[in-house]
Amino acid sequence: MERDYKPEVIEPAIQAAWDDQQIYKTTEDPSRPKFYCLCMFPYPSGKLHMGHVRNYTIGDVISRYMTMQGYNVLQPMGWDAFGMPAENAAIKHELPPAQWTYDNIDHMRSQLKRLGFGYDWDRELATCQPDYYRWEQWLFTRMIEKGLAYRKKARVNWDPVDQTVLANEQVIEGRGWRSGALVEQREIDQWFIRITDYADELLDDLEHVDWPEQVKTMQRNWIGRSQGLEFSFERPGDAPRLEVYTTRPDTIMGITYVAVAAQHPIALEAAESNPEIAAFIESCSQMSVAEADLATAEKRGMDTGQTVIHPFTGKPLPIWIANFVLMDYGSGAVMAVPAHDQRDYEFAKAYGLPIQPVIKPVGDDPSYDLSQAAWCEKTGITVNSGEFDGLNFEQAFQAVAQAIESQGIGRVTTNYRLRDWGVGRQRYWGCPIPVIHTDEGLKPVADDDLPVVLPEDVVVDGSGSPLGQRMDFVETIDPSTGRPARRETDTFDTFMESSWYYARFASAYSNDAMLDTHANYWLPVDLYIGGIEHAILHLLYARFFHKVLRDLDLVTSDEPFKKLLTQGMVLKDGSKMSKSKGNTVDPQELIDRYGADTVRLFTMFAAPPELSLEWSDDGVAGAHRFLKRIHALVQAHVQTGQHSLQGKVDVDGLDESSRDLYRKLHETIAKVSDDLGRRYHFNTAIAAVMELTNQAAKFEATSAEAQRVYSEVIEAIVLLLSPITPHLCESLWEALGHSESLVKVSWPTVNEAALVRNALTLVVQVNGKLRSRIEVAADASQDEILAVARADEQVAKFLEGMIEKKAIVVPQKLVNLVVTPA
RNA sequence: GCCGGUGUGAUGGAAUUGGUAGACAUACCGGACUUAAAAUCCGGAGAGGGUAAACCUCGUGCCGGUUCGAGUCCGGCCACCGGUACCA
């Protein structure tokens, strides 16, 4: 054992030993319970950043802890390798995206190994490999067969200069990020998957997963199941009826206009004869398609001059075109009730449309002020509504729905905010959509012809899709007719690959099926760890895929991720680390300087996982100091030769300070086990070990029995820290005379006898304010405790001239005496 | 805009079920060791009052409420962060 702590010597040696023994290779083992611990795989952007280090350290700590608890742990790693950054890098460096990606993967893999994560590398995958994506293509053709995949028109951001489709993040203040051109909206044919077929199940099954409540709430709101009324307005003459959907039928008598989306047929028809309307619709199309932009845009609109007829009053209502109405939601038209909907209100104010209140709050409500804002609560009573007057929300909903249904013009329906998933991307670096365009229409590629391999030797220049220019890719033959056909040049959304990789890890060696029976040994994932930013999209898509896989009999479970742990971001100087802010910290420099264990220790100590983590260079140095201290403490102990003292500690035979240390030891074991196994709060686990270390460092052993206590403490410190700083702990464990790797050692258990206390310290409050502390026997009765509390000198001062009204005793904790002046 | 979260000393954080606010660290200050420095070790420390100790008052983003008791629960605000369907 080295005299000084030298991580640069210890860590590579320990890692080499792990490799030699293939200690992290996993196979099925029916004799032990399984535990599948998965971290969200990284996009290979170049090098690891602090967010990765944090995420993967959390996973590794839990995996190591569970292994020591006797579980058969699977912890795999791979690469989310398709995506836009590879194309951007290709344009910048004139490198093929594939080469850039594979180089990055090689570098990042070596960084992960240097950090000592216990991955089963034999299961590694990269989503850009044909061996992986062929099964995605296979699954998609099954979806086409089952009618789950279909084509429809969808709007995209179009850059007229670069002649390319832009992602939302590439549209900056309405302009293309590279060309600076005003972005337009275009309608193109796209592939969609019917995730809405599973909307109810996706919503209801949230009750059966052990996920943070906030994430479940976000998913519920995203799916947005609502009961509403779908009905149509009659229009003058023989104009076709206008279909609308509303969740507020109770406000139907307050409609003062109706609004349609700019792409609605009524709007397009009006534009034909009115150049002003045409110009307005044109200006609406110069806008990003992002929801945040649409929702915050100034509300604008135009009167079409057309009307609809109110189903109950028979009065005409104007039809407006409004930029806040979405063509994709409902029927692309809404009934506007400005008194009780904020968007309708703002629009009405802007264009001088009438505001007709039809709901009144019960009693006084200061928020009811229609000169300032709409009143949108569902807690009021209908007024000004003729036959529907005096009803609450429920009653008014039913009455209006019935009246509409009896007219035969509408019905109550369930609606979802969730939209079908558009999976087509007009980009190169993605999985080719396995479809050919033939003279007989679209045809899925047959299983035997899969995979459709993406050509990797291309030049990307930022305009148009390189795939469309590759005639050797595009031109093909329709196998059923022998006639020429063209391959689809769109690729999949990269969320497709990340929606099933967790299952492929569990079935990594299956060459002739997407998943084989091994998948069901490991699935579902017991713990899934990743950034909170994936709370909706990725996690919802993966849940959807899992249900599709289940319905194809590929998996037996209903949900992919039993438990979810979401981590916060890594910040520096209060904001997200980014190249543009110049506040990035490169983990590699820290590993080179302090070693992997220090980096792991700091990232776990600085904050609990779900909070954002504020980076601190001083904090890293402090973590390193602690490890040096541990190293010195264990080394000193080994040099005394006392570490070989064996035998069980006899609790009753201990002197007071030994007994205190022994109790602290077992309190610490209990605390750390709870923090690592249940709470996932590593910062407090580390703090507890630090407290134990501080107490141990002050301890002087005056007997053989005390030496035994101290030996047990030193060994426990090494064991308790080993999931977090495995290299140092392995080397110390060996120095303490053990030959087996810590990975194979059992986690220490709590000796309940050590926790027993004879006396307790209780806090005494008078009127809720802390006034004193008292010592009482652990088995003292309430009356005895109160007597001691009242007799306490400090407490008595505050009882003088007072009458005691009440006395509260919280066992093991405190006494509160409630008094008033006599 | 909408949905979800966060806010505690100089700093990161602790307080797990409504019961001692500030554990454990970092930075800082003082001391020991040293010719000196670094490293290491020991000690101090929320703010205000008090010569000091004892002790007292205030204090968990802001305003209000519930409770014997609120960082924790409820109502209303403010600031910041994440998501917002083509960033991953």
Coordinates of N, CA and C in Angstrom, one line a residue, chain A residues 324-422:
Chain A
F324 N -54.6 32.3 -32.9 CA -54.4 31.5 -31.7 C -55.2 30.1 -31.8
V325 N -56.0 30.0 -32.8 CA -56.7 28.7 -33.0 C -55.9 27.7 -33.7
L326 N -55.8 26.5 -33.1 CA -54.9 25.5 -33.7 C -55.7 24.6 -34.6
M327 N -55.2 24.4 -35.9 CA -55.9 23.5 -36.8 C -55.8 22.0 -36.3
D328 N -54.7 21.7 -35.6 CA -54.5 20.3 -35.2 C -55.4 19.8 -34.0
Y329 N -55.9 20.8 -33.3 CA -56.7 20.4 -32.1 C -58.2 20.5 -32.4
G330 N -58.9 19.4 -32.0 CA -60.3 19.4 -32.3 C -60.6 19.6 -33.8
S331 N -61.5 20.5 -34.2 CA -61.8 20.7 -35.6 C -61.2 21.9 -36.2
G332 N -60.3 22.6 -35.5 CA -59.7 23.8 -36.0 C -60.6 25.0 -35.9
A333 N -61.7 24.9 -35.1 CA -62.6 26.0 -34.9 C -63.1 26.0 -33.5
V334 N -63.3 27.2 -32.9 CA -63.8 27.2 -31.5 C -65.0 28.2 -31.4
M335 N -65.9 27.9 -30.4 CA -66.9 28.9 -30.1 C -66.2 29.8 -29.1
A336 N -66.4 31.1 -29.3 CA -65.7 32.1 -28.4 C -66.6 32.6 -27.4
V337 N -66.2 32.5 -26.1 CA -67.0 33.0 -25.0 C -66.1 34.0 -24.2
P338 N -65.9 35.2 -24.7 CA -64.9 36.1 -24.1 C -65.1 36.4 -22.6
A339 N -66.3 36.3 -22.1 CA -66.5 36.5 -20.7 C -65.8 35.4 -19.8
H340 N -65.7 34.2 -20.4 CA -65.2 33.1 -19.5 C -64.0 32.3 -20.1
D341 N -63.3 32.9 -21.1 CA -62.1 32.3 -21.6 C -61.1 33.5 -21.8
Q342 N -59.9 33.3 -21.3 CA -59.0 34.5 -21.3 C -58.5 34.8 -22.8
R343 N -58.3 33.8 -23.6 CA -57.8 34.0 -24.9 C -58.9 34.7 -25.7
D344 N -60.2 34.2 -25.6 CA -61.3 34.8 -26.3 C -61.5 36.2 -25.8
Y345 N -61.2 36.5 -24.5 CA -61.4 37.8 -23.9 C -60.4 38.8 -24.6
E346 N -59.1 38.4 -24.6 CA -58.1 39.3 -25.2 C -58.4 39.6 -26.6
F347 N -58.9 38.6 -27.3 CA -59.2 38.8 -28.8 C -60.4 39.7 -28.9
A348 N -61.4 39.5 -28.1 CA -62.6 40.4 -28.1 C -62.3 41.8 -27.8
K349 N -61.4 42.0 -26.8 CA -61.0 43.4 -26.4 C -60.2 44.1 -27.6
A350 N -59.4 43.3 -28.2 CA -58.5 43.8 -29.3 C -59.4 44.3 -30.5
Y351 N -60.5 43.5 -30.7 CA -61.3 43.8 -31.9 C -62.7 44.4 -31.6
G352 N -62.9 44.8 -30.4 CA -64.2 45.4 -30.0 C -65.4 44.5 -30.1
L353 N -65.2 43.2 -29.9 CA -66.3 42.2 -30.0 C -67.0 42.2 -28.6
P354 N -68.3 42.0 -28.6 CA -69.1 42.0 -27.3 C -68.6 40.9 -26.4
I355 N -68.8 41.2 -25.1 CA -68.5 40.3 -24.0 C -69.7 40.1 -23.2
Q356 N -70.2 38.9 -23.2 CA -71.5 38.6 -22.6 C -71.4 37.6 -21.4
P357 N -71.5 38.1 -20.2 CA -71.3 37.2 -19.0 C -72.5 36.2 -18.9
V358 N -72.2 35.0 -18.7 CA -73.3 34.0 -18.4 C -73.0 33.1 -17.2
I359 N -71.9 33.4 -16.5 CA -71.6 32.7 -15.2 C -71.4 33.8 -14.2
K360 N -72.0 33.6 -13.0 CA -71.7 34.5 -11.9 C -71.2 33.7 -10.7
P361 N -70.2 34.2 -10.0 CA -69.7 33.5 -8.8 C -70.7 33.4 -7.8
V362 N -70.6 32.4 -6.9 CA -71.5 32.3 -5.7 C -70.9 33.2 -4.7
G363 N -71.7 34.2 -4.2 CA -71.1 35.1 -3.2 C -70.1 36.1 -3.8
D364 N -69.4 36.8 -3.0 CA -68.5 37.8 -3.5 C -67.2 37.1 -3.9
D365 N -66.7 37.5 -5.0 CA -65.4 37.0 -5.5 C -64.6 38.2 -6.1
P366 N -63.5 38.6 -5.5 CA -62.8 39.8 -6.0 C -62.2 39.6 -7.3
S367 N -62.0 38.3 -7.7 CA -61.4 38.0 -9.0 C -62.4 38.2 -10.2
Y368 N -63.7 38.4 -9.8 CA -64.7 38.6 -10.8 C -64.8 40.0 -11.2
D369 N -64.1 40.4 -12.3 CA -64.1 41.8 -12.8 C -63.9 41.8 -14.3
L370 N -65.0 41.8 -15.0 CA -65.0 41.6 -16.5 C -64.4 42.8 -17.2
S371 N -64.1 43.9 -16.5 CA -63.5 45.0 -17.1 C -62.0 44.7 -17.2
Q372 N -61.5 43.8 -16.4 CA -60.1 43.5 -16.3 C -59.7 42.1 -17.0
A373 N -60.5 41.1 -16.8 CA -60.1 39.8 -17.3 C -61.4 38.9 -17.4
A374 N -61.2 37.8 -18.1 CA -62.3 36.8 -18.1 C -62.4 36.1 -16.8
W375 N -63.5 35.6 -16.5 CA -63.7 34.8 -15.2 C -63.9 33.3 -15.6
C376 N -62.8 32.5 -15.4 CA -62.8 31.2 -16.0 C -63.1 30.0 -15.0
E377 N -63.5 30.3 -13.7 CA -63.7 29.3 -12.8 C -65.0 28.5 -13.2
K378 N -65.0 27.2 -12.7 CA -66.1 26.3 -13.0 C -67.0 26.3 -11.7
T379 N -66.9 27.2 -10.8 CA -67.6 27.1 -9.5 C -68.8 28.0 -9.5
G380 N -69.1 28.7 -10.6 CA -70.2 29.6 -10.5 C -71.6 29.0 -10.9
I381 N -72.5 29.9 -11.1 CA -73.9 29.6 -11.5 C -74.3 30.3 -12.8
T382 N -75.0 29.6 -13.7 CA -75.4 30.3 -15.0 C -76.4 31.4 -14.8
V383 N -76.2 32.5 -15.6 CA -77.1 33.6 -15.6 C -77.3 34.0 -17.1
N384 N -78.2 34.9 -17.4 CA -78.4 35.4 -18.7 C -78.5 34.2 -19.8
S385 N -79.0 33.0 -19.3 CA -78.9 31.9 -20.2 C -80.3 31.3 -20.4
G386 N -81.3 32.1 -20.2 CA -82.7 31.6 -20.5 C -83.0 30.4 -19.8
E387 N -83.4 29.3 -20.6 CA -83.8 28.1 -20.0 C -82.7 27.4 -19.1
F388 N -81.5 27.8 -19.3 CA -80.4 27.1 -18.6 C -80.0 27.9 -17.4
D389 N -80.7 28.9 -17.0 CA -80.3 29.8 -15.8 C -80.3 29.0 -14.5
G390 N -79.4 29.4 -13.6 CA -79.4 29.0 -12.2 C -78.8 27.6 -12.0
L391 N -78.0 27.2 -12.9 CA -77.4 25.8 -12.8 C -75.9 25.9 -12.5
N392 N -75.4 24.9 -11.8 CA -73.9 24.8 -11.6 C -73.3 24.2 -12.8
F393 N -72.0 24.1 -12.8 CA -71.2 23.6 -14.0 C -71.8 22.2 -14.5
E394 N -71.8 21.3 -13.5 CA -72.3 19.9 -13.9 C -73.7 19.9 -14.5
Q395 N -74.6 20.6 -13.9 CA -76.0 20.7 -14.3 C -76.1 21.3 -15.7
A396 N -75.4 22.5 -15.8 CA -75.4 23.2 -17.1 C -74.8 22.4 -18.2
F397 N -73.7 21.7 -17.9 CA -73.1 20.8 -18.9 C -74.1 19.8 -19.4
Q398 N -74.8 19.1 -18.5 CA -75.7 18.1 -18.9 C -76.9 18.6 -19.7
A399 N -77.5 19.7 -19.2 CA -78.6 20.3 -19.8 C -78.4 20.8 -21.2
V400 N -77.2 21.5 -21.4 CA -76.9 22.0 -22.7 C -76.6 20.8 -23.6
A401 N -75.8 19.8 -23.1 CA -75.5 18.6 -23.9 C -76.8 17.9 -24.4
Q402 N -77.7 17.8 -23.5 CA -79.0 17.1 -23.9 C -79.7 17.9 -24.9
A403 N -79.8 19.2 -24.8 CA -80.5 20.0 -25.7 C -79.8 20.0 -27.1
I404 N -78.5 20.0 -27.1 CA -77.8 19.8 -28.4 C -78.0 18.5 -29.0
E405 N -78.0 17.4 -28.2 CA -78.2 16.1 -28.7 C -79.6 15.9 -29.3
S406 N -80.6 16.5 -28.6 CA -82.0 16.4 -29.0 C -82.2 17.1 -30.3
Q407 N -81.4 18.1 -30.6 CA -81.4 18.8 -31.9 C -80.7 18.0 -33.0
G408 N -80.0 16.9 -32.5 CA -79.3 16.1 -33.5 C -78.1 16.8 -34.1
I409 N -77.5 17.7 -33.4 CA -76.3 18.5 -34.0 C -75.0 18.3 -33.3
G410 N -75.0 17.4 -32.3 CA -73.8 17.2 -31.6 C -73.9 16.1 -30.5
R411 N -72.8 15.8 -29.8 CA -72.8 14.8 -28.7 C -71.6 15.1 -27.8
V412 N -71.7 14.4 -26.6 CA -70.6 14.5 -25.6 C -69.5 13.6 -26.1
T413 N -68.3 14.1 -26.1 CA -67.1 13.2 -26.5 C -66.0 13.4 -25.5
T414 N -65.1 12.4 -25.6 CA -63.8 12.5 -24.9 C -62.8 13.0 -25.8
N415 N -62.1 14.0 -25.4 CA -61.0 14.6 -26.3 C -59.7 14.5 -25.6
Y416 N -58.6 14.5 -26.4 CA -57.3 14.5 -25.8 C -56.5 15.6 -26.3
R417 N -55.6 16.1 -25.4 CA -54.7 17.1 -25.9 C -53.6 16.5 -26.7
L418 N -53.3 15.2 -26.3 CA -52.2 14.4 -27.0 C -52.5 14.3 -28.5
R419 N -51.5 14.5 -29.3 CA -51.7 14.3 -30.7 C -50.9 13.1 -31.2
D420 N -51.2 12.6 -32.3 CA -50.5 11.4 -32.9 C -49.0 11.9 -33.1
W421 N -48.2 10.9 -33.1 CA -46.7 11.2 -33.1 C -46.2 11.2 -34.6
G422 N -45.8 12.4 -35.0 CA -45.2 12.5 -36.3 C -43.8 12.0 -36.3

